[in-house]
Amino acid sequence: MPSMLKPEDLYKFKNPGDPQVSPDGSKVLFVVSQADKKTDKNLSNIWIVDTSGGKPRRLTGSGKDRSPRWSPDGKRIAFVSERSGKAQIWIMEVGGGEPWLLATDQIVRSAPLWSPDGKYVVFTARDFTKDHNWVPYPGAPEWDRKRASSQASKALSGKTQKEDDKDGVSDVKVITRLRYRFDGTGYFGDLRNHVFIVAVPDSAPESGEVKGDVRRLTHGDYDHDGPSFSPDGKYLVVSALRRDDADYQQKQDLWLVEVATGRMVHLMDGAGPCGNVRWAPGGKRLAFIGHDRSYGGSTSSALWVLEVGEFIKDLEARAGLSVPPPLSMQDALNVTSGLDRPVGNPVSSDMRYTGEASPYTWEDDNTLFFLACDRGATGIYRADLRPEGAKVSCVWHDPDKTVSAFDRAGGKTILQIGSPVETDDLYRLDEGAGCDGRLVRLTASNPWLDKVALGSFRRFTYKGDKGWDIDGWLLYPAGYQEGKRYPTVLFIHGGPHGVYGSSFMFQCQIFASRGYAVVYTNPRGSESYGQEFAYACVGDWGGSDFKDIMAGVDHVIDAGVADPSKLFVTGWSYGGYMTSWTITQTTRFKAAIAGAIVADCYSMYGTSDIPYFGEHHWGGLPWEERDKYFERSPIAYVAKVETPVLIIHGEGDLRCPISQSEEFYLSLKRLGKTAVFVRYPGEFHGFTKPSHKFDRFERMLAWLNYYASA
């Protein structure tokens, strides 16, 4: 008899991801991540499998290894590991032998990037790049520069305050920037992200370690990310906004870095965010992911191609320090504009590993393969560049499955695919006509799930507010009997431009395994339905999006599955906002679980790490649009709440600060409402500790079980 899925089963899942195909197409490297109960961390190791099939083989076993990348000749692998105490680059010979350390003073923050000749590796790391005249702020104490410098040195060493609290370094934070922190990263301090290059020895050192000859390629007190080598190895292109008012801009530019000298040249003036740059094989084109802010912060990401051959030719023909004027986004081709779908995979899953896999790759100078999401299911597409523009065609797409990552090399395409009833695994795609193709499975990571009672699923479309077509997914309870009604849990995604869809969600299957029906939908505002659909929630939180979601609940009731007397609602982030909003607007739900909520849009603006988000979504600056902010805040209607609510929040959340939950909880308790507040120390917006995830799932299940039986 099948067993039920349990919260503690999160420690059993093995999640493969970040596939990297060898240059000759014969093998694929990948990472397998697994939650470890003993260390309370997520362990990751590097594996390899033949693209023709066969048994996968583990290459590393430290539990601290990630981001494997093939050398250009396919004879070596560079990867990032923390086995030495901090993130460093390690090298492994494919022919055999133990990996060895390419030691650097810097803490590596990116996947390693090989130079085309295989002699160097490039990576990003933080550095203190203030000039000698810099002071923290006008009027600061004379010794304050030393305080900042000492804090920077300590951060760069990898030491924490707890590890060395007697070193005399001040723990005082001095803030002068508009953007001074970021969720998942924490406070920036006075450090910037830079690009470094290190030489790789021709042979492995006998000692197993060599001190790398490191050189910083970027300069200035600016952040630089996403380096990509030109095919001849002369240049890197990086994303950066090298302006003193960078914190007040919502864009990035592209810069050329001459590898031999470190000279930096402004290549393209961006109109919005742009990154994930990849040079075409011939060196005259490069591609990047980004958008032009035509719909503000709600503009969908697109794949762009920029002709750079003439720019570089002009640059190299000039004498001295003369440089050509930068190109602009108007010089770039939006390859996916006609597709009107976001590039990459935005579909949510709480049981997945993707690493830093790129959402696209060049096949040749005129052909790109890329991921794009359509109606909650991500597939792989091809773009053929022609003089008149780009022709985009589908390579493989299944509305019931999601490709979360891919790689292509040596004529082989490897896809990382999952579904609502299958966790991600790796498959080789043998292309067919149109969107069809044959999948050859290369990994089977969680065979134990075959003996677990999971809920089957049905994808459906219904009419939302104003007659709009809205997609939903219904997970039937394990052992479902037609004609019987079941307690039903509504899950609401984050974003608001997040996407639910055809991928595995552990927290949903826990409930389906226990006899609940589960429903989740993509109301207006969700990505993967076109730009107009994604933008439709802006300025209307809690309006038509709320009506779309409620219509999805009605659909499942009308289908004879959901028990209208036993409805429950939960969500995280924007989903936490919508859960809180829902219980202020209706008493239909017996109980609610609100995670990482937004309760007060006005106070959220001044406490979140993304202040521009509020300006865009809620209609302007809060002191100019006070009534708009308050009108769509759950806190404004807290007196109407009758639904028992469990509030969950990470204490270190910088995206939706925990003060949002504090406001809502305190107001509920002051009014004598039924509310419980659970706080998780040390967690950002997304939880990382397995023990905290386990605790969260246990509490969710116990809370709804109690009210389902009441």
XYZ file of C-alpha atoms in Angstrom:
710
model
C 0.000 0.000 0.000
C 1.429 3.426 -0.941
C 2.645 5.609 1.918
C 1.712 9.232 2.460
C 4.118 12.032 1.634
C 5.401 13.567 4.868
C 7.192 16.829 5.729
C 10.271 14.861 6.813
C 10.478 13.393 3.320
C 12.120 16.643 2.226
C 15.379 15.025 3.406
C 14.950 12.200 0.859
C 14.717 14.272 -2.301
C 17.693 14.355 -4.643
C 17.486 17.305 -6.995
C 19.640 17.268 -10.139
C 20.287 20.502 -12.004
C 22.651 22.890 -13.802
C 23.379 20.498 -16.722
C 26.628 21.200 -18.611
C 27.324 19.286 -21.827
C 30.934 18.516 -22.766
C 32.291 20.249 -25.896
C 32.137 16.986 -27.875
C 28.593 16.260 -26.682
C 29.478 12.890 -25.141
C 28.930 13.647 -21.449
C 26.959 15.949 -19.195
C 27.987 17.297 -15.816
C 25.307 18.176 -13.300
C 24.832 18.983 -9.631
C 22.727 16.949 -7.211
C 21.431 18.816 -4.164
C 19.937 17.177 -1.067
C 18.827 18.514 2.320
C 20.920 17.088 5.139
C 19.363 16.682 8.575
C 22.627 16.357 10.496
C 24.228 19.576 9.238
C 20.918 21.385 8.634
C 22.208 22.447 5.231
C 21.646 21.652 1.595
C 24.515 19.496 0.366
C 25.554 19.516 -3.277
C 27.881 17.280 -5.286
C 28.896 17.012 -8.926
C 27.861 14.060 -11.060
C 28.467 12.953 -14.646
C 26.561 10.780 -17.115
C 27.019 9.852 -20.768
C 24.591 11.633 -23.070
C 24.014 8.265 -24.734
C 22.713 6.891 -21.427
C 24.061 4.643 -18.716
C 24.495 4.891 -14.982
C 25.319 8.361 -13.596
C 28.548 8.579 -11.612
C 29.334 10.885 -8.715
C 32.546 12.888 -9.176
C 32.733 14.753 -5.850
C 31.575 13.960 -2.343
C 32.278 16.934 -0.099
C 28.671 18.132 -0.192
C 29.994 21.631 -0.896
C 30.552 21.540 -4.653
C 28.638 23.369 -7.397
C 28.815 25.191 -10.753
C 30.908 22.723 -12.782
C 32.175 24.084 -16.102
C 34.071 22.255 -18.879
C 37.356 23.611 -20.171
C 37.245 24.445 -23.904
C 39.115 21.238 -24.806
C 36.918 19.113 -22.533
C 39.903 17.784 -20.554
C 39.318 19.687 -17.328
C 36.483 20.814 -15.090
C 36.462 23.971 -13.006
C 33.941 24.169 -10.187
C 33.201 26.170 -7.050
C 33.503 24.541 -3.629
C 33.486 25.616 0.007
C 35.379 22.533 1.166
C 38.379 24.723 2.108
C 36.232 26.976 4.314
C 35.183 29.580 1.754
C 34.011 29.515 -1.849
C 37.011 28.838 -4.097
C 37.727 27.480 -7.569
C 38.787 23.862 -7.833
C 40.125 22.071 -10.901
C 39.581 18.426 -11.787
C 41.240 16.471 -14.574
C 38.606 14.506 -16.494
C 41.096 11.711 -17.119
C 41.340 10.979 -13.382
C 42.845 12.188 -10.133
C 41.676 14.230 -7.192
C 40.478 17.816 -7.619
C 42.958 20.501 -6.616
C 42.529 23.995 -5.234
C 43.255 27.131 -7.225
C 43.458 29.310 -4.126
C 42.526 32.985 -4.179
C 42.162 35.611 -1.488
C 38.756 36.448 -2.942
C 35.545 34.632 -2.046
C 34.197 33.391 -5.373
C 30.622 34.513 -6.086
C 29.967 33.165 -9.584
C 30.389 30.099 -11.730
C 33.903 29.891 -13.206
C 34.328 31.089 -16.791
C 37.134 29.571 -18.867
C 39.075 31.700 -21.335
C 38.846 30.393 -24.942
C 42.438 29.079 -24.768
C 41.816 27.302 -21.455
C 44.680 29.117 -19.708
C 42.612 31.330 -17.426
C 39.441 31.338 -15.377
C 37.348 34.431 -14.711
C 35.054 34.863 -11.712
C 33.295 37.602 -9.761
C 33.953 38.543 -6.154
C 33.455 41.510 -3.866
C 36.190 44.062 -3.224
C 36.794 47.351 -1.420
C 37.459 49.876 -4.188
C 37.113 53.264 -2.515
C 39.886 55.697 -3.432
C 42.229 57.169 -0.829
C 40.269 60.427 -0.618
C 36.969 58.742 0.201
C 35.190 59.423 3.493
C 31.971 57.608 4.524
C 30.020 60.884 4.556
C 30.709 64.600 5.004
C 30.990 65.295 8.713
C 31.981 61.763 9.660
C 34.481 61.254 12.507
C 38.097 61.232 11.316
C 38.487 57.561 12.191
C 35.357 56.432 10.287
C 37.232 55.541 7.099
C 39.350 53.102 9.099
C 36.154 51.607 10.543
C 34.771 51.051 7.028
C 38.065 49.642 5.737
C 38.362 47.225 8.664
C 34.782 46.025 8.188
C 35.457 45.476 4.491
C 38.617 43.484 5.216
C 36.760 41.307 7.683
C 33.905 40.662 5.241
C 36.364 39.773 2.479
C 38.163 37.320 4.769
C 34.933 35.356 5.218
C 34.889 35.799 8.987
C 31.664 36.638 10.785
C 31.165 38.638 13.965
C 30.333 35.453 15.882
C 33.508 33.719 14.700
C 35.765 36.532 15.834
C 34.036 39.000 18.134
C 37.231 40.174 19.841
C 39.062 41.528 16.821
C 38.229 45.120 17.628
C 36.285 45.680 14.400
C 33.206 47.821 14.912
C 29.809 46.255 14.215
C 28.195 49.650 13.559
C 26.476 49.928 10.154
C 26.781 53.305 8.441
C 24.235 53.740 5.650
C 24.533 56.387 2.925
C 23.147 54.651 -0.197
C 19.544 54.368 -1.386
C 20.084 50.688 -2.175
C 22.146 49.463 0.721
C 20.932 45.881 1.181
C 19.378 43.054 -0.778
C 17.376 40.040 0.306
C 19.468 36.875 0.341
C 22.663 38.936 0.446
C 22.191 41.250 3.391
C 23.856 44.625 3.862
C 26.325 45.637 1.169
C 28.552 47.684 3.413
C 31.161 49.446 1.280
C 31.963 46.533 -1.015
C 31.362 46.254 -4.757
C 31.170 43.282 -7.102
C 34.130 43.015 -9.490
C 35.535 40.685 -12.119
C 38.807 38.836 -11.529
C 41.010 36.614 -13.700
C 43.351 33.877 -12.526
C 45.871 31.776 -14.461
C 45.392 27.993 -14.402
C 48.615 25.918 -14.227
C 49.258 23.437 -17.024
C 49.409 20.513 -14.598
C 48.007 19.628 -11.208
C 50.264 20.586 -8.258
C 51.599 17.705 -6.180
C 50.476 19.426 -3.002
C 46.879 19.583 -4.213
C 46.848 23.364 -3.969
C 48.351 26.300 -5.818
C 48.146 29.994 -4.996
C 46.468 31.617 -7.969
C 47.969 34.593 -9.762
C 44.895 36.822 -9.565
C 44.258 40.141 -11.278
C 41.180 42.362 -10.926
C 39.951 43.328 -14.386
C 37.263 45.871 -13.483
C 37.831 49.063 -11.550
C 35.951 51.886 -9.909
C 33.386 51.985 -7.138
C 30.694 50.234 -9.183
C 29.208 46.739 -9.403
C 30.097 44.480 -12.338
C 28.464 41.153 -13.190
C 28.041 38.436 -15.818
C 31.376 38.391 -17.681
C 31.567 36.728 -21.102
C 34.703 36.182 -23.211
C 34.951 37.191 -26.838
C 35.870 34.151 -28.981
C 39.422 35.462 -29.503
C 39.887 36.006 -25.767
C 40.814 39.709 -26.155
C 37.733 41.107 -24.464
C 35.188 40.468 -21.795
C 31.752 42.018 -21.833
C 30.180 42.751 -18.435
C 26.953 44.258 -17.106
C 27.495 47.395 -15.052
C 26.090 50.836 -14.366
C 29.180 52.959 -13.913
C 27.419 56.091 -12.687
C 27.476 57.842 -9.339
C 23.659 57.929 -9.365
C 23.373 54.196 -10.115
C 21.103 53.595 -7.123
C 18.545 55.947 -8.650
C 18.513 54.230 -12.035
C 16.652 51.064 -12.991
C 18.909 49.904 -15.789
C 22.261 48.378 -16.638
C 24.756 48.999 -19.418
C 27.177 46.729 -21.240
C 30.905 47.396 -21.005
C 33.882 45.976 -22.859
C 36.916 45.059 -20.789
C 40.235 44.615 -22.585
C 41.697 41.552 -20.859
C 45.360 42.453 -21.332
C 45.094 45.984 -19.917
C 41.819 46.204 -17.974
C 40.748 49.136 -20.142
C 36.956 49.565 -19.976
C 34.849 50.916 -22.840
C 31.127 51.720 -22.741
C 29.618 49.324 -25.298
C 25.846 49.792 -24.909
C 23.679 52.261 -23.026
C 20.844 50.129 -21.673
C 17.235 51.204 -21.286
C 16.491 48.658 -18.567
C 18.155 45.660 -16.943
C 20.444 43.634 -19.194
C 22.676 40.717 -18.335
C 23.490 37.064 -18.984
C 25.591 38.125 -21.965
C 26.934 35.515 -24.398
C 29.174 36.181 -27.386
C 28.357 34.544 -30.709
C 31.039 32.152 -32.037
C 32.149 34.556 -34.797
C 32.714 37.456 -32.413
C 30.557 39.992 -34.291
C 27.370 39.539 -32.290
C 26.434 39.100 -28.680
C 23.148 38.236 -26.998
C 21.745 39.250 -23.643
C 18.609 38.917 -21.525
C 16.793 42.065 -20.477
C 14.063 44.546 -21.290
C 13.550 48.200 -22.242
C 11.186 49.124 -19.375
C 8.368 49.770 -21.820
C 6.029 48.506 -19.080
C 8.180 49.705 -16.210
C 9.260 47.065 -13.740
C 6.588 44.723 -15.108
C 8.207 44.432 -18.539
C 8.796 40.793 -19.483
C 12.366 39.626 -20.058
C 13.378 39.143 -23.681
C 16.311 37.776 -25.659
C 18.224 40.496 -27.533
C 21.039 40.398 -30.098
C 23.494 43.273 -30.564
C 25.816 43.671 -33.555
C 29.248 44.611 -32.145
C 31.624 43.804 -34.997
C 31.774 47.336 -36.409
C 32.027 48.868 -32.930
C 35.093 46.769 -32.104
C 36.616 47.422 -35.520
C 36.168 51.175 -34.979
C 37.569 50.932 -31.443
C 40.701 49.114 -32.562
C 41.282 51.554 -35.425
C 41.356 54.573 -33.113
C 44.508 55.936 -31.541
C 45.106 56.724 -27.886
C 42.145 56.896 -25.555
C 39.605 57.792 -28.232
C 36.562 55.513 -28.223
C 33.413 55.299 -30.368
C 30.102 56.411 -28.819
C 28.192 53.591 -27.103
C 25.466 51.703 -28.886
C 21.919 51.775 -27.526
C 19.029 49.338 -27.098
C 17.679 50.725 -30.375
C 20.668 49.097 -32.066
C 19.710 45.718 -30.594
C 17.206 43.247 -32.018
C 14.513 41.943 -29.691
C 14.557 38.349 -30.883
C 11.486 37.267 -28.913
C 9.210 40.304 -29.324
C 6.850 38.400 -31.618
C 6.657 35.484 -29.188
C 5.467 37.773 -26.353
C 6.568 35.319 -23.693
C 9.236 35.692 -20.962
C 12.645 34.164 -21.657
C 13.843 31.695 -19.041
C 11.835 29.560 -16.646
C 9.709 31.499 -14.127
C 7.521 28.520 -13.084
C 7.637 27.989 -9.316
C 8.833 24.801 -7.660
C 9.949 24.202 -4.075
C 11.920 21.063 -4.974
C 14.390 22.027 -7.690
C 18.070 22.856 -8.296
C 19.026 25.077 -11.234
C 22.318 26.704 -10.251
C 23.559 29.271 -12.762
C 22.519 27.538 -15.965
C 21.969 30.014 -18.809
C 18.476 30.186 -20.359
C 19.947 30.323 -23.879
C 22.942 29.305 -25.970
C 24.401 30.079 -29.376
C 24.401 27.216 -31.898
C 26.240 29.270 -34.520
C 26.416 32.926 -35.544
C 22.837 32.891 -36.798
C 21.090 30.456 -34.449
C 20.093 30.600 -30.800
C 18.331 28.057 -28.599
C 16.488 29.409 -25.564
C 13.874 28.685 -22.893
C 10.550 30.504 -22.884
C 7.442 30.018 -20.787
C 3.968 29.739 -22.295
C 0.905 29.497 -20.044
C 2.690 28.008 -17.058
C 4.858 25.512 -18.964
C 8.409 26.249 -20.108
C 9.761 24.788 -23.336
C 12.789 25.175 -25.586
C 12.725 27.321 -28.725
C 14.988 28.188 -31.633
C 15.663 31.616 -33.152
C 17.082 31.897 -36.665
C 18.569 35.340 -37.308
C 17.896 36.704 -40.784
C 18.415 40.119 -42.432
C 14.713 40.891 -42.050
C 14.636 39.848 -38.373
C 14.373 36.688 -36.288
C 12.273 33.639 -36.999
C 11.315 31.817 -33.788
C 10.146 28.206 -33.795
C 9.308 25.674 -31.098
C 11.786 22.852 -30.503
C 10.029 21.076 -27.620
C 7.073 22.044 -25.442
C 4.608 20.048 -23.359
C 1.843 21.956 -21.519
C 2.005 19.390 -18.696
C 5.775 19.622 -18.144
C 8.343 22.328 -17.453
C 11.933 22.649 -18.650
C 13.728 24.416 -15.833
C 17.231 24.370 -17.360
C 19.055 23.098 -20.431
C 22.412 22.970 -22.175
C 23.465 22.186 -25.724
C 26.904 21.333 -27.119
C 28.433 18.901 -29.569
C 25.063 18.391 -31.241
C 23.429 17.154 -28.008
C 20.612 18.886 -26.106
C 20.026 18.068 -22.448
C 16.841 19.213 -20.713
C 16.012 19.366 -17.015
C 12.292 18.497 -16.885
C 9.665 18.074 -14.188
C 5.869 18.035 -13.828
C 3.304 18.340 -11.021
C 3.745 14.607 -10.324
C 7.447 14.173 -11.191
C 10.502 15.892 -9.733
C 13.122 17.241 -12.127
C 15.380 14.847 -13.982
C 17.727 15.104 -16.961
C 16.710 14.005 -20.461
C 18.397 13.984 -23.837
C 16.226 15.527 -26.512
C 16.264 13.923 -29.941
C 14.591 16.633 -31.982
C 11.573 15.953 -34.133
C 9.203 18.040 -36.211
C 7.671 21.140 -34.628
C 7.417 20.943 -30.836
C 7.692 17.175 -30.803
C 10.788 15.178 -30.061
C 11.893 12.027 -28.323
C 13.067 12.273 -24.737
C 15.694 9.823 -23.483
C 15.877 9.769 -19.702
C 19.386 10.043 -18.250
C 18.655 10.245 -14.506
C 16.035 8.791 -12.157
C 16.679 10.726 -8.985
C 13.739 9.849 -6.740
C 12.497 6.311 -7.444
C 11.154 6.082 -3.873
C 8.299 8.387 -4.941
C 6.854 5.480 -6.940
C 5.722 4.009 -3.614
C 4.155 7.237 -2.343
C 0.524 8.228 -2.783
C 0.665 11.439 -4.804
C -2.210 13.442 -6.191
C -2.853 13.270 -9.920
C -3.472 16.578 -11.658
C -5.679 18.272 -14.195
C -4.978 21.514 -15.956
C -8.056 23.641 -16.599
C -9.079 27.026 -18.006
C -11.927 29.111 -16.636
C -13.376 32.607 -16.934
C -11.955 35.182 -14.564
C -12.971 38.769 -13.990
C -14.226 40.658 -17.063
C -14.364 37.387 -19.000
C -10.595 36.816 -19.123
C -9.337 33.258 -19.646
C -7.405 32.101 -16.578
C -5.416 28.872 -16.199
C -5.538 26.689 -13.112
C -4.195 23.355 -11.901
C -6.095 20.918 -9.717
C -4.255 18.288 -7.706
C -6.733 15.567 -6.867
C -6.387 13.989 -3.423
C -4.620 10.637 -3.431
C -7.251 7.929 -3.799
C -9.723 10.397 -5.298
C -13.276 9.099 -5.741
C -15.399 10.812 -8.354
C -18.510 12.425 -6.900
C -16.991 12.878 -3.453
C -16.154 16.370 -2.213
C -12.874 17.061 -0.423
C -11.366 19.728 1.814
C -9.508 22.027 -0.576
C -6.408 24.195 -0.196
C -5.951 27.235 -2.433
C -2.299 28.146 -3.065
C -1.539 31.679 -4.341
C 1.810 32.370 -6.005
C 4.213 35.232 -5.319
C 5.422 37.979 -7.549
C 2.870 39.216 -8.473
C 4.561 38.238 -11.744
C 5.295 34.724 -10.523
C 3.907 31.665 -12.266
C 2.418 28.431 -11.038
C 2.244 25.646 -13.542
C 3.469 22.280 -14.686
C 6.171 21.662 -12.097
C 6.521 19.691 -8.871
C 5.547 21.423 -5.625
C 6.313 19.458 -2.488
C 4.100 21.524 -0.181
C 1.118 20.969 -2.481
C 1.660 17.220 -2.809
C 1.907 16.902 0.992
C -1.716 18.002 1.217
C -2.862 15.958 -1.790
C -1.226 12.881 -0.270
C -3.201 13.498 2.943
C -6.602 13.667 1.252
C -6.882 17.354 0.359
C -7.645 18.695 -3.068
C -5.209 21.452 -4.032
C -5.880 24.250 -6.493
C -3.538 26.935 -7.803
C -4.100 29.453 -10.556
C -2.371 32.118 -12.646
C -4.470 35.272 -12.221
C -3.783 38.417 -14.230
C -0.322 39.662 -13.363
C 1.187 36.199 -13.866
C 3.961 35.842 -16.420
C 3.800 33.568 -19.486
C 0.515 34.920 -20.888
C 1.817 37.973 -22.708
C 2.882 41.450 -21.721
C -0.600 42.939 -21.367
C -1.709 40.108 -19.081
C 1.391 40.481 -16.890
C 0.896 44.231 -16.555
C -2.822 43.994 -15.763
C -2.367 43.816 -11.965
C -0.289 46.996 -11.730
C -2.205 49.557 -9.687
C -4.953 47.003 -9.026
C -3.688 44.669 -6.296
C -6.679 43.075 -4.612
C -8.967 43.995 -7.510
C -9.405 41.888 -10.631
C -6.553 39.579 -9.590
C -8.489 38.688 -6.415
C -11.652 38.074 -8.465
C -9.703 35.845 -10.877
C -8.493 33.710 -7.975
C -11.915 33.402 -6.355
C -13.423 32.386 -9.703
C -10.889 29.529 -9.772
C -12.140 28.328 -6.393
C -15.712 28.479 -7.676
C -14.703 26.435 -10.709
C -13.358 23.598 -8.546
C -16.494 23.709 -6.389
C -18.721 23.615 -9.481
C -16.693 20.641 -10.737
C -17.881 18.692 -7.693
C -14.390 18.305 -6.163
C -14.049 21.035 -3.519
C -16.147 21.007 -0.364
C -17.352 24.631 -0.035
C -17.570 24.240 3.728
C -13.911 23.208 4.035
C -11.883 25.722 2.037
C -8.400 26.876 3.072
C -6.049 29.483 1.622
C -2.294 30.022 1.752
C 0.398 31.957 -0.073
C 3.856 33.480 0.234
C 5.085 37.012 -0.557
C 2.514 38.467 -2.979
C 0.672 35.235 -2.229
C 0.937 36.200 1.458
C -0.449 39.618 0.616
C -3.325 38.040 -1.290
C -4.004 35.563 1.535
C -4.165 38.427 4.020
C -6.304 40.449 1.621
C -8.622 37.493 0.997
C -9.487 37.001 4.662
C -10.313 40.713 4.958
C -12.714 40.453 2.002
C -14.500 37.144 2.575
C -15.272 34.595 5.285
C -15.429 31.654 2.864
C -12.239 30.050 4.191
C -12.128 28.020 7.422
C -8.453 28.801 8.052
C -5.541 30.581 6.390
C -1.749 30.449 6.382
C -0.114 33.729 5.342
C 3.623 33.688 4.657
C 6.015 36.651 4.254
C 3.058 38.985 3.904
C 2.553 42.538 2.738
C -0.024 44.015 5.111
C 0.638 47.754 4.825
C 1.810 49.036 1.451
C 2.752 52.424 2.912
C 5.177 51.086 5.539
C 6.366 48.388 3.126
C 7.726 51.087 0.809
C 10.173 52.443 3.355
C 11.352 49.125 4.766
C 11.748 46.841 1.724
C 15.001 46.393 -0.206
C 13.156 47.215 -3.468
C 11.513 50.646 -2.980
C 10.944 51.191 -6.718
C 8.695 48.131 -6.700
C 6.103 49.933 -4.597
C 6.193 53.091 -6.710
C 5.480 51.031 -9.805
C 2.846 48.654 -8.456
C 0.922 50.935 -6.119
C 0.674 54.063 -8.231
C 3.439 56.477 -7.265
C 5.289 57.763 -4.227
C 3.508 56.921 -0.959
C 3.476 60.481 0.381
C 1.810 61.571 -2.876
C -0.612 58.634 -3.105
C -1.296 57.857 0.549
C -4.945 56.921 -0.039
C -4.093 54.510 -2.891
C -1.547 52.720 -0.744
C -3.924 52.376 2.192
C -6.982 51.440 0.122
C -5.336 48.226 -1.096
C -3.611 47.303 2.173
C -5.015 44.374 4.188
C -4.333 46.299 7.399
C -7.065 48.766 6.403
C -9.716 46.047 6.732
C -8.245 43.967 9.547
C -11.381 44.427 11.671
C -13.325 42.332 9.133
C -11.183 39.207 9.591
C -13.046 36.190 10.974
C -10.767 33.475 9.580
C -8.181 31.898 11.924
C -4.763 32.713 10.480
C -1.285 31.297 10.964
C 1.332 33.925 10.038
C 4.822 32.726 9.039
C 7.848 34.948 8.424
C 11.653 34.894 8.320
C 13.156 37.376 10.758
C 15.838 38.438 8.270
C 13.427 39.017 5.381
C 14.464 42.186 3.542
C 12.000 41.874 0.659
C 8.778 41.797 2.699
C 10.135 42.814 6.106
C 8.866 40.983 9.162
C 7.395 44.276 10.402
C 4.586 43.621 7.903
C 3.574 40.485 9.799
C 4.094 42.239 13.111
C 1.614 44.974 12.128
C -1.010 42.517 10.966
C -0.604 40.117 13.882
C -0.676 42.822 16.561
C -3.792 44.367 15.019
C -5.526 40.980 14.872
C -4.703 40.187 18.501
C -5.754 43.648 19.662
C -9.127 42.937 18.052
C -9.360 39.541 19.773
C -9.028 37.562 16.515
C -7.577 34.047 16.251
C -3.994 34.438 15.021
C -0.656 32.697 15.587
C 2.676 34.252 14.587
C 5.686 31.982 13.854
C 9.079 33.636 13.315
C 12.173 31.943 11.871
C 15.516 33.453 12.935
C 18.199 33.915 10.297
C 15.941 33.392 7.289
C 15.635 35.793 4.393
C 12.555 35.984 2.150
C 13.112 32.415 0.998
C 13.941 29.805 3.627
C 17.236 27.925 3.307
C 17.590 25.822 6.474
C 16.040 22.363 5.990
C 14.960 22.283 9.651
C 12.992 25.497 9.163
C 11.365 24.180 5.996
C 10.419 21.000 7.859
C 9.003 22.994 10.762
C 7.021 25.188 8.383
C 5.465 22.243 6.522
C 4.626 20.436 9.773
C 2.888 23.539 11.134
C 0.963 24.129 7.917
C -0.295 20.569 7.882
C -1.210 20.529 11.583
C -3.007 23.896 11.345
C -5.227 22.888 8.447
C -5.821 19.382 9.814
C -7.131 20.932 13.031
C -9.610 23.176 11.258
C -10.553 20.541 8.682
C -11.685 18.261 11.489
C -13.412 21.012 13.479
